[in-house]
Short mmCIF file of N, CA and C and ligand atoms in Angstrom, two decimals:
data_model
loop_
_atom_site.label_atom_id
_atom_site.label_comp_id
_atom_site.label_asym_id
_atom_site.label_seq_id
_atom_site.Cartn_x
_atom_site.Cartn_y
_atom_site.Cartn_z
N MET A 1 -154.02 30.29 -26.47
CA MET A 1 -153.31 29.62 -25.40
C MET A 1 -153.57 28.12 -25.43
N ALA A 2 -153.95 27.61 -26.60
CA ALA A 2 -154.26 26.20 -26.69
C ALA A 2 -153.07 25.38 -26.20
N GLY A 3 -153.37 24.26 -25.55
CA GLY A 3 -152.30 23.39 -25.14
C GLY A 3 -151.88 23.57 -23.69
N TYR A 4 -152.26 24.65 -23.06
CA TYR A 4 -151.90 24.87 -21.66
C TYR A 4 -153.13 24.72 -20.77
N SER A 5 -152.88 24.20 -19.58
CA SER A 5 -153.97 24.12 -18.62
C SER A 5 -154.14 25.47 -17.95
N ALA A 6 -155.36 25.75 -17.51
CA ALA A 6 -155.58 26.96 -16.72
C ALA A 6 -154.88 26.77 -15.38
N TRP A 7 -154.41 27.87 -14.81
CA TRP A 7 -153.71 27.80 -13.53
C TRP A 7 -154.56 27.10 -12.49
N ASP A 8 -153.95 26.16 -11.79
CA ASP A 8 -154.68 25.41 -10.78
C ASP A 8 -153.73 25.11 -9.62
N GLN A 9 -154.12 25.60 -8.46
CA GLN A 9 -153.24 25.52 -7.29
C GLN A 9 -152.90 24.07 -6.93
N ASP A 10 -153.89 23.18 -7.01
CA ASP A 10 -153.64 21.79 -6.60
C ASP A 10 -152.70 21.09 -7.57
N SER A 11 -152.93 21.32 -8.90
CA SER A 11 -152.00 20.70 -9.86
C SER A 11 -150.61 21.25 -9.67
N ALA A 12 -150.53 22.57 -9.41
CA ALA A 12 -149.21 23.17 -9.20
C ALA A 12 -148.53 22.52 -8.01
N ARG A 13 -149.29 22.34 -6.94
CA ARG A 13 -148.71 21.70 -5.75
C ARG A 13 -148.17 20.32 -6.07
N SER A 14 -148.91 19.54 -6.86
CA SER A 14 -148.42 18.18 -7.11
C SER A 14 -147.22 18.19 -8.07
N ILE A 15 -147.18 19.14 -9.01
CA ILE A 15 -145.98 19.25 -9.86
C ILE A 15 -144.77 19.58 -8.99
N ILE A 16 -144.96 20.52 -8.08
CA ILE A 16 -143.85 20.94 -7.21
C ILE A 16 -143.41 19.77 -6.33
N ALA A 17 -144.39 19.08 -5.74
CA ALA A 17 -144.06 17.97 -4.85
C ALA A 17 -143.30 16.87 -5.60
N GLY A 18 -143.66 16.67 -6.86
CA GLY A 18 -143.02 15.61 -7.64
C GLY A 18 -141.57 15.89 -7.98
N LEU A 19 -141.16 17.15 -7.90
CA LEU A 19 -139.80 17.51 -8.30
C LEU A 19 -138.95 18.06 -7.15
N ALA A 20 -139.60 18.27 -6.01
CA ALA A 20 -138.91 18.96 -4.91
C ALA A 20 -137.70 18.20 -4.38
N HIS A 21 -137.66 16.88 -4.61
CA HIS A 21 -136.54 16.08 -4.08
C HIS A 21 -135.25 16.29 -4.88
N LEU A 22 -135.38 16.84 -6.11
CA LEU A 22 -134.20 16.99 -6.97
C LEU A 22 -133.22 18.00 -6.37
N GLU A 23 -131.96 17.76 -6.66
CA GLU A 23 -130.97 18.77 -6.26
C GLU A 23 -131.15 19.95 -7.20
N GLY A 24 -131.14 21.16 -6.68
CA GLY A 24 -131.36 22.34 -7.52
C GLY A 24 -132.73 22.27 -8.17
N ALA A 25 -133.75 22.01 -7.36
CA ALA A 25 -135.09 21.74 -7.90
C ALA A 25 -135.79 22.99 -8.45
N THR A 26 -135.28 24.18 -8.11
CA THR A 26 -136.02 25.40 -8.51
C THR A 26 -136.26 25.44 -10.02
N LEU A 27 -135.21 25.29 -10.81
CA LEU A 27 -135.39 25.43 -12.26
C LEU A 27 -136.27 24.33 -12.85
N PRO A 28 -136.03 23.05 -12.51
CA PRO A 28 -136.96 22.03 -13.04
C PRO A 28 -138.42 22.32 -12.68
N ILE A 29 -138.64 22.81 -11.48
CA ILE A 29 -140.03 23.10 -11.07
C ILE A 29 -140.59 24.26 -11.91
N LEU A 30 -139.80 25.31 -12.07
CA LEU A 30 -140.28 26.45 -12.85
C LEU A 30 -140.59 26.03 -14.29
N HIS A 31 -139.70 25.22 -14.86
CA HIS A 31 -139.95 24.76 -16.24
C HIS A 31 -141.20 23.90 -16.31
N ALA A 32 -141.36 23.02 -15.34
CA ALA A 32 -142.53 22.13 -15.36
C ALA A 32 -143.82 22.94 -15.22
N LEU A 33 -143.80 23.95 -14.37
CA LEU A 33 -145.01 24.78 -14.21
C LEU A 33 -145.30 25.54 -15.49
N GLN A 34 -144.25 26.07 -16.10
CA GLN A 34 -144.47 26.83 -17.34
C GLN A 34 -144.96 25.91 -18.46
N ASP A 35 -144.42 24.67 -18.50
CA ASP A 35 -144.88 23.72 -19.53
C ASP A 35 -146.36 23.39 -19.33
N GLU A 36 -146.77 23.31 -18.09
CA GLU A 36 -148.16 22.94 -17.81
C GLU A 36 -149.13 24.11 -18.02
N PHE A 37 -148.74 25.29 -17.51
CA PHE A 37 -149.69 26.42 -17.48
C PHE A 37 -149.35 27.53 -18.47
N GLY A 38 -148.21 27.41 -19.14
CA GLY A 38 -147.82 28.46 -20.09
C GLY A 38 -147.15 29.63 -19.41
N HIS A 39 -147.12 29.65 -18.11
CA HIS A 39 -146.45 30.71 -17.35
C HIS A 39 -146.26 30.22 -15.92
N VAL A 40 -145.42 30.95 -15.20
CA VAL A 40 -145.26 30.65 -13.78
C VAL A 40 -146.09 31.67 -13.02
N ASP A 41 -147.23 31.24 -12.59
CA ASP A 41 -148.13 32.17 -11.91
C ASP A 41 -147.50 32.68 -10.61
N PRO A 42 -147.68 33.96 -10.30
CA PRO A 42 -147.13 34.49 -9.04
C PRO A 42 -147.59 33.69 -7.81
N GLN A 43 -148.77 33.07 -7.92
CA GLN A 43 -149.24 32.26 -6.78
C GLN A 43 -148.38 31.02 -6.53
N ALA A 44 -147.54 30.66 -7.53
CA ALA A 44 -146.67 29.50 -7.34
C ALA A 44 -145.49 29.81 -6.44
N VAL A 45 -145.14 31.09 -6.35
CA VAL A 45 -143.91 31.46 -5.65
C VAL A 45 -143.91 30.98 -4.19
N PRO A 46 -144.95 31.29 -3.40
CA PRO A 46 -144.91 30.80 -2.02
C PRO A 46 -144.95 29.27 -1.93
N LEU A 47 -145.62 28.63 -2.89
CA LEU A 47 -145.68 27.16 -2.85
C LEU A 47 -144.29 26.57 -3.06
N ILE A 48 -143.56 27.12 -4.03
CA ILE A 48 -142.21 26.61 -4.31
C ILE A 48 -141.29 26.91 -3.13
N ALA A 49 -141.39 28.14 -2.63
CA ALA A 49 -140.52 28.55 -1.53
C ALA A 49 -140.70 27.61 -0.34
N GLU A 50 -141.96 27.32 -0.05
CA GLU A 50 -142.24 26.44 1.09
C GLU A 50 -141.71 25.03 0.85
N ALA A 51 -141.95 24.51 -0.36
CA ALA A 51 -141.54 23.13 -0.65
C ALA A 51 -140.02 22.98 -0.62
N LEU A 52 -139.31 24.02 -1.02
CA LEU A 52 -137.85 23.90 -1.10
C LEU A 52 -137.14 24.55 0.08
N ASN A 53 -137.94 25.08 1.00
CA ASN A 53 -137.37 25.75 2.15
C ASN A 53 -136.45 26.91 1.74
N LEU A 54 -136.92 27.65 0.78
CA LEU A 54 -136.18 28.84 0.32
C LEU A 54 -137.07 30.06 0.58
N SER A 55 -136.48 31.24 0.42
CA SER A 55 -137.29 32.44 0.60
C SER A 55 -138.04 32.75 -0.70
N ARG A 56 -139.11 33.50 -0.57
CA ARG A 56 -139.85 33.93 -1.78
C ARG A 56 -138.94 34.76 -2.66
N ALA A 57 -138.07 35.56 -2.04
CA ALA A 57 -137.17 36.41 -2.83
C ALA A 57 -136.25 35.56 -3.70
N GLU A 58 -135.83 34.42 -3.17
CA GLU A 58 -134.95 33.56 -3.98
C GLU A 58 -135.70 33.00 -5.19
N ILE A 59 -136.94 32.66 -5.01
CA ILE A 59 -137.73 32.13 -6.14
C ILE A 59 -137.99 33.25 -7.15
N HIS A 60 -138.36 34.42 -6.66
CA HIS A 60 -138.55 35.57 -7.55
C HIS A 60 -137.27 35.84 -8.33
N GLY A 61 -136.15 35.75 -7.63
CA GLY A 61 -134.85 36.01 -8.26
C GLY A 61 -134.62 35.05 -9.43
N ALA A 62 -134.93 33.78 -9.22
CA ALA A 62 -134.71 32.79 -10.29
C ALA A 62 -135.64 33.09 -11.46
N ILE A 63 -136.88 33.45 -11.18
CA ILE A 63 -137.84 33.72 -12.26
C ILE A 63 -137.38 34.93 -13.08
N SER A 64 -136.92 35.97 -12.39
CA SER A 64 -136.57 37.16 -13.17
C SER A 64 -135.19 37.04 -13.82
N PHE A 65 -134.33 36.18 -13.26
CA PHE A 65 -133.00 36.04 -13.86
C PHE A 65 -133.06 35.33 -15.21
N TYR A 66 -133.90 34.32 -15.30
CA TYR A 66 -133.98 33.55 -16.55
C TYR A 66 -135.12 34.10 -17.39
N HIS A 67 -134.76 34.67 -18.53
CA HIS A 67 -135.78 35.37 -19.32
C HIS A 67 -136.79 34.43 -19.97
N ASP A 68 -136.53 33.14 -19.88
CA ASP A 68 -137.48 32.18 -20.46
C ASP A 68 -138.81 32.15 -19.72
N PHE A 69 -138.78 32.52 -18.48
CA PHE A 69 -140.01 32.37 -17.69
C PHE A 69 -140.92 33.57 -17.84
N ARG A 70 -142.19 33.30 -17.96
CA ARG A 70 -143.16 34.38 -17.99
C ARG A 70 -144.06 34.25 -16.78
N THR A 71 -144.53 35.40 -16.29
CA THR A 71 -145.38 35.36 -15.10
C THR A 71 -146.83 35.68 -15.45
N ALA A 72 -147.11 35.89 -16.71
CA ALA A 72 -148.50 36.08 -17.16
C ALA A 72 -148.76 35.07 -18.28
N PRO A 73 -150.00 34.69 -18.47
CA PRO A 73 -150.31 33.72 -19.53
C PRO A 73 -149.80 34.22 -20.88
N PRO A 74 -149.37 33.29 -21.75
CA PRO A 74 -148.88 33.71 -23.05
C PRO A 74 -150.00 34.32 -23.89
N PRO A 75 -149.67 35.20 -24.83
CA PRO A 75 -150.72 35.78 -25.66
C PRO A 75 -151.37 34.70 -26.53
N ARG A 76 -152.63 34.92 -26.84
CA ARG A 76 -153.36 33.99 -27.71
C ARG A 76 -152.82 34.09 -29.13
N ARG A 77 -152.50 35.28 -29.57
CA ARG A 77 -151.98 35.50 -30.92
C ARG A 77 -150.73 36.35 -30.84
N VAL A 78 -149.84 36.14 -31.80
CA VAL A 78 -148.59 36.90 -31.83
C VAL A 78 -148.39 37.50 -33.21
N ILE A 79 -148.09 38.79 -33.23
CA ILE A 79 -147.68 39.45 -34.47
C ILE A 79 -146.16 39.55 -34.41
N LYS A 80 -145.50 39.07 -35.44
CA LYS A 80 -144.04 39.16 -35.46
C LYS A 80 -143.62 40.39 -36.25
N LEU A 81 -142.79 41.20 -35.63
CA LEU A 81 -142.33 42.42 -36.28
C LEU A 81 -140.84 42.33 -36.52
N CYS A 82 -140.44 42.56 -37.77
CA CYS A 82 -139.01 42.48 -38.09
C CYS A 82 -138.27 43.73 -37.62
N ARG A 83 -137.16 43.49 -36.92
CA ARG A 83 -136.33 44.61 -36.48
C ARG A 83 -134.89 44.40 -36.92
N ALA A 84 -134.71 43.68 -38.01
CA ALA A 84 -133.36 43.47 -38.54
C ALA A 84 -132.96 44.69 -39.38
N GLU A 85 -131.74 44.62 -39.90
CA GLU A 85 -131.08 45.80 -40.47
C GLU A 85 -131.89 46.54 -41.54
N ALA A 86 -132.40 45.82 -42.52
CA ALA A 86 -133.10 46.51 -43.61
C ALA A 86 -134.37 47.18 -43.09
N CYS A 87 -135.06 46.52 -42.20
CA CYS A 87 -136.27 47.13 -41.64
C CYS A 87 -135.93 48.27 -40.71
N GLN A 88 -134.77 48.19 -40.06
CA GLN A 88 -134.32 49.33 -39.26
C GLN A 88 -134.11 50.54 -40.15
N ALA A 89 -133.50 50.31 -41.30
CA ALA A 89 -133.25 51.42 -42.23
C ALA A 89 -134.56 52.02 -42.72
N LEU A 90 -135.62 51.22 -42.67
CA LEU A 90 -136.92 51.70 -43.15
C LEU A 90 -137.84 52.14 -42.00
N GLY A 91 -137.25 52.28 -40.81
CA GLY A 91 -137.99 52.94 -39.74
C GLY A 91 -138.66 52.06 -38.71
N CYS A 92 -138.26 50.80 -38.59
CA CYS A 92 -138.99 49.95 -37.63
C CYS A 92 -138.80 50.40 -36.18
N GLU A 93 -137.67 51.00 -35.86
CA GLU A 93 -137.49 51.41 -34.45
C GLU A 93 -138.41 52.59 -34.11
N ALA A 94 -138.61 53.49 -35.06
CA ALA A 94 -139.56 54.59 -34.81
C ALA A 94 -140.97 54.01 -34.66
N LEU A 95 -141.26 53.00 -35.46
CA LEU A 95 -142.56 52.33 -35.37
C LEU A 95 -142.76 51.75 -33.97
N VAL A 96 -141.71 51.08 -33.44
CA VAL A 96 -141.80 50.49 -32.10
C VAL A 96 -142.08 51.59 -31.07
N ALA A 97 -141.37 52.72 -31.22
CA ALA A 97 -141.56 53.83 -30.27
C ALA A 97 -142.98 54.39 -30.38
N HIS A 98 -143.47 54.56 -31.59
CA HIS A 98 -144.85 55.07 -31.77
C HIS A 98 -145.88 54.11 -31.20
N LEU A 99 -145.63 52.84 -31.42
CA LEU A 99 -146.56 51.83 -30.94
C LEU A 99 -146.71 51.93 -29.42
N ALA A 100 -145.58 52.11 -28.74
CA ALA A 100 -145.62 52.23 -27.28
C ALA A 100 -146.24 53.56 -26.86
N HIS A 101 -145.80 54.62 -27.50
CA HIS A 101 -146.19 55.96 -27.06
C HIS A 101 -147.64 56.28 -27.42
N ASP A 102 -148.01 55.98 -28.66
CA ASP A 102 -149.34 56.40 -29.13
C ASP A 102 -150.43 55.35 -28.88
N HIS A 103 -150.02 54.08 -28.76
CA HIS A 103 -151.05 53.03 -28.68
C HIS A 103 -150.91 52.16 -27.42
N GLY A 104 -149.89 52.44 -26.62
CA GLY A 104 -149.73 51.68 -25.37
C GLY A 104 -149.40 50.21 -25.58
N ILE A 105 -148.79 49.89 -26.73
CA ILE A 105 -148.43 48.49 -26.99
C ILE A 105 -146.91 48.36 -26.95
N ALA A 106 -146.42 47.60 -25.99
CA ALA A 106 -144.97 47.45 -25.86
C ALA A 106 -144.53 46.18 -26.57
N VAL A 107 -143.58 46.32 -27.47
CA VAL A 107 -143.07 45.15 -28.20
C VAL A 107 -142.24 44.30 -27.23
N ASP A 108 -142.41 43.00 -27.32
CA ASP A 108 -141.66 42.03 -26.51
C ASP A 108 -141.95 42.14 -25.01
N ASP A 109 -143.09 42.67 -24.67
CA ASP A 109 -143.46 42.69 -23.25
C ASP A 109 -144.11 41.35 -22.92
N ARG A 110 -143.39 40.52 -22.16
CA ARG A 110 -143.86 39.16 -21.90
C ARG A 110 -144.79 39.09 -20.69
N GLU A 111 -145.05 40.20 -20.06
CA GLU A 111 -145.78 40.12 -18.79
C GLU A 111 -147.15 40.80 -18.84
N THR A 112 -147.63 41.18 -20.02
CA THR A 112 -148.89 41.91 -20.03
C THR A 112 -150.10 41.01 -19.83
N GLY A 113 -149.97 39.75 -20.26
CA GLY A 113 -151.13 38.88 -20.21
C GLY A 113 -152.15 39.24 -21.29
N ALA A 114 -151.75 40.13 -22.22
CA ALA A 114 -152.68 40.56 -23.29
C ALA A 114 -152.95 39.40 -24.25
N ASP A 115 -154.09 39.48 -24.92
CA ASP A 115 -154.47 38.46 -25.89
C ASP A 115 -153.56 38.44 -27.10
N VAL A 116 -153.09 39.61 -27.49
CA VAL A 116 -152.28 39.73 -28.70
C VAL A 116 -150.96 40.41 -28.32
N ALA A 117 -149.86 39.84 -28.78
CA ALA A 117 -148.56 40.44 -28.47
C ALA A 117 -147.81 40.73 -29.76
N VAL A 118 -146.95 41.73 -29.72
CA VAL A 118 -146.05 42.01 -30.84
C VAL A 118 -144.65 41.61 -30.39
N GLU A 119 -144.04 40.71 -31.15
CA GLU A 119 -142.71 40.22 -30.77
C GLU A 119 -141.71 40.44 -31.90
N THR A 120 -140.48 40.69 -31.49
CA THR A 120 -139.41 40.95 -32.46
C THR A 120 -138.96 39.68 -33.15
N VAL A 121 -138.73 39.77 -34.45
CA VAL A 121 -138.02 38.72 -35.18
C VAL A 121 -136.95 39.42 -36.02
N TYR A 122 -136.03 38.63 -36.53
CA TYR A 122 -134.95 39.21 -37.33
C TYR A 122 -134.99 38.66 -38.74
N CYS A 123 -135.57 39.42 -39.59
CA CYS A 123 -135.73 39.20 -41.02
C CYS A 123 -136.82 38.20 -41.36
N LEU A 124 -137.79 38.72 -42.09
CA LEU A 124 -138.90 37.89 -42.57
C LEU A 124 -138.79 37.66 -44.07
N GLY A 125 -137.64 38.07 -44.65
CA GLY A 125 -137.46 37.88 -46.09
C GLY A 125 -138.29 38.85 -46.92
N ASN A 126 -138.70 39.94 -46.32
CA ASN A 126 -139.53 40.92 -47.03
C ASN A 126 -138.86 42.29 -46.96
N CYS A 127 -137.50 42.25 -47.04
CA CYS A 127 -136.68 43.42 -46.70
C CYS A 127 -136.99 44.65 -47.54
N ALA A 128 -137.30 44.47 -48.80
CA ALA A 128 -137.53 45.62 -49.66
C ALA A 128 -138.81 46.35 -49.29
N LEU A 129 -139.70 45.66 -48.61
CA LEU A 129 -140.99 46.25 -48.27
C LEU A 129 -141.14 46.48 -46.76
N GLY A 130 -140.01 46.72 -46.10
CA GLY A 130 -140.05 46.94 -44.66
C GLY A 130 -140.67 48.28 -44.31
N PRO A 131 -140.97 48.51 -43.06
CA PRO A 131 -140.93 47.50 -42.01
C PRO A 131 -141.93 46.36 -42.28
N ALA A 132 -141.47 45.14 -42.00
CA ALA A 132 -142.28 43.97 -42.33
C ALA A 132 -142.82 43.31 -41.06
N ALA A 133 -144.02 42.74 -41.20
CA ALA A 133 -144.61 42.02 -40.07
C ALA A 133 -145.24 40.73 -40.60
N LEU A 134 -145.39 39.78 -39.69
CA LEU A 134 -146.02 38.52 -40.05
C LEU A 134 -147.21 38.30 -39.12
N VAL A 135 -148.37 38.16 -39.74
CA VAL A 135 -149.61 38.00 -38.96
C VAL A 135 -150.31 36.74 -39.43
N ASP A 136 -150.41 35.77 -38.56
CA ASP A 136 -151.04 34.49 -38.93
C ASP A 136 -150.48 33.94 -40.24
N GLY A 137 -149.17 33.97 -40.39
CA GLY A 137 -148.54 33.40 -41.58
C GLY A 137 -148.58 34.31 -42.78
N GLU A 138 -149.18 35.48 -42.64
CA GLU A 138 -149.30 36.39 -43.77
C GLU A 138 -148.32 37.57 -43.62
N LEU A 139 -147.51 37.77 -44.66
CA LEU A 139 -146.54 38.87 -44.61
C LEU A 139 -147.21 40.20 -44.91
N ILE A 140 -146.86 41.18 -44.13
CA ILE A 140 -147.40 42.53 -44.36
C ILE A 140 -146.23 43.47 -44.53
N GLY A 141 -146.22 44.22 -45.61
CA GLY A 141 -145.12 45.14 -45.88
C GLY A 141 -145.50 46.56 -45.54
N ARG A 142 -144.45 47.39 -45.40
CA ARG A 142 -144.61 48.83 -45.13
C ARG A 142 -145.63 49.08 -44.02
N VAL A 143 -145.46 48.33 -42.95
CA VAL A 143 -146.40 48.46 -41.85
C VAL A 143 -146.05 49.70 -41.01
N ASP A 144 -147.04 50.33 -40.44
CA ASP A 144 -146.74 51.44 -39.53
C ASP A 144 -147.44 51.17 -38.19
N ALA A 145 -147.21 52.06 -37.24
CA ALA A 145 -147.72 51.82 -35.88
C ALA A 145 -149.24 51.75 -35.86
N GLY A 146 -149.88 52.64 -36.63
CA GLY A 146 -151.34 52.66 -36.65
C GLY A 146 -151.90 51.35 -37.17
N ARG A 147 -151.28 50.84 -38.23
CA ARG A 147 -151.73 49.58 -38.84
C ARG A 147 -151.55 48.41 -37.87
N LEU A 148 -150.39 48.41 -37.20
CA LEU A 148 -150.14 47.32 -36.25
C LEU A 148 -151.12 47.36 -35.08
N ALA A 149 -151.39 48.58 -34.59
CA ALA A 149 -152.33 48.71 -33.47
C ALA A 149 -153.71 48.23 -33.91
N GLU A 150 -154.08 48.55 -35.14
CA GLU A 150 -155.37 48.13 -35.68
C GLU A 150 -155.43 46.60 -35.78
N LEU A 151 -154.30 46.00 -36.23
CA LEU A 151 -154.25 44.54 -36.33
C LEU A 151 -154.36 43.90 -34.96
N CYS A 152 -153.68 44.48 -33.97
CA CYS A 152 -153.78 43.95 -32.60
C CYS A 152 -155.23 43.95 -32.16
N GLY A 153 -155.92 45.06 -32.45
CA GLY A 153 -157.33 45.17 -32.06
C GLY A 153 -158.17 44.14 -32.77
N SER A 154 -157.96 43.94 -34.07
CA SER A 154 -158.82 43.01 -34.79
C SER A 154 -158.50 41.57 -34.42
N LEU A 155 -157.24 41.27 -34.14
CA LEU A 155 -156.91 39.90 -33.71
C LEU A 155 -157.50 39.61 -32.34
N ALA A 156 -157.46 40.60 -31.47
CA ALA A 156 -158.03 40.41 -30.13
C ALA A 156 -159.52 40.13 -30.24
N GLY A 157 -160.13 40.69 -31.30
CA GLY A 157 -161.56 40.46 -31.51
C GLY A 157 -161.83 39.16 -32.25
N GLY A 158 -160.77 38.40 -32.57
CA GLY A 158 -160.95 37.07 -33.14
C GLY A 158 -160.80 36.98 -34.64
N SER A 159 -160.48 38.11 -35.33
CA SER A 159 -160.29 38.01 -36.78
C SER A 159 -159.06 38.83 -37.13
N HIS A 160 -158.65 38.82 -38.37
CA HIS A 160 -157.68 39.81 -38.74
C HIS A 160 -158.03 40.41 -40.10
N ALA A 161 -159.27 40.80 -40.19
CA ALA A 161 -159.75 41.45 -41.40
C ALA A 161 -158.89 42.67 -41.70
N GLY A 162 -158.55 42.86 -42.92
CA GLY A 162 -157.79 44.05 -43.29
C GLY A 162 -156.29 43.81 -43.28
N ALA A 163 -155.86 42.61 -42.94
CA ALA A 163 -154.43 42.34 -42.91
C ALA A 163 -153.94 41.95 -44.30
N ARG A 164 -153.95 42.87 -45.17
CA ARG A 164 -153.44 42.60 -46.53
C ARG A 164 -152.18 43.41 -46.75
N ALA A 165 -151.24 42.81 -47.50
CA ALA A 165 -149.98 43.51 -47.74
C ALA A 165 -150.20 44.69 -48.66
S1 FES B 1 -134.77 42.91 -42.61
FE1 FES B 1 -136.88 42.99 -42.20
S2 FES B 1 -137.70 41.56 -43.58
FE2 FES B 1 -135.59 41.41 -43.88
#
C-alpha cells in the first residue's frame, strides 16, 4: 500500500472541507479521499454527508454506483490472472470457481481489505501455457487453484518462493 496515507479522520475532514464548495462536490471529494488513502473509508460517509447536506444513503449510492471506488484499503500485492479467450479454453473459469469454493479467494473482490488480491487481466501473452498468471512481473503458466492459493499465502507472508513457471 505504499504511497497512501493511513486513514485519518482529521485529514479526511480537511480534504472534504477544501472541496465542499464545488458544484457536484461528491465525486471530487470521493476521488480526493481515494487518492489520499487508497480507499474511501466508511467513516468518511457521515463526514461527506454532513459537509454537503446530503443523506448518508446518497453518499453510499455514489460510492457503489462508480466501480472505481473501493471501501477497503487496496491489497499490498496483486496476482493478475488471465481470463481471456485462450485461457478460458484452458480452464481459467473453473480455476476461478475452485479458488472461491475451495480456498475462499474471490477474484476481483475489491472490498476484502486482504493483503493479496487476485485480479482479472485479458491476455498476458502466455496463451499456449494457460491458464496464465503474473506474479511480481513473473509469468506463471498452467496455473491451478491450489497453486494460486499457495502463492497468495506466500505473498501475504512477504515472499513468493515457489513461483516458478
Ligand atoms: S489468453 Fe491468457 S495469456 Fe493470452
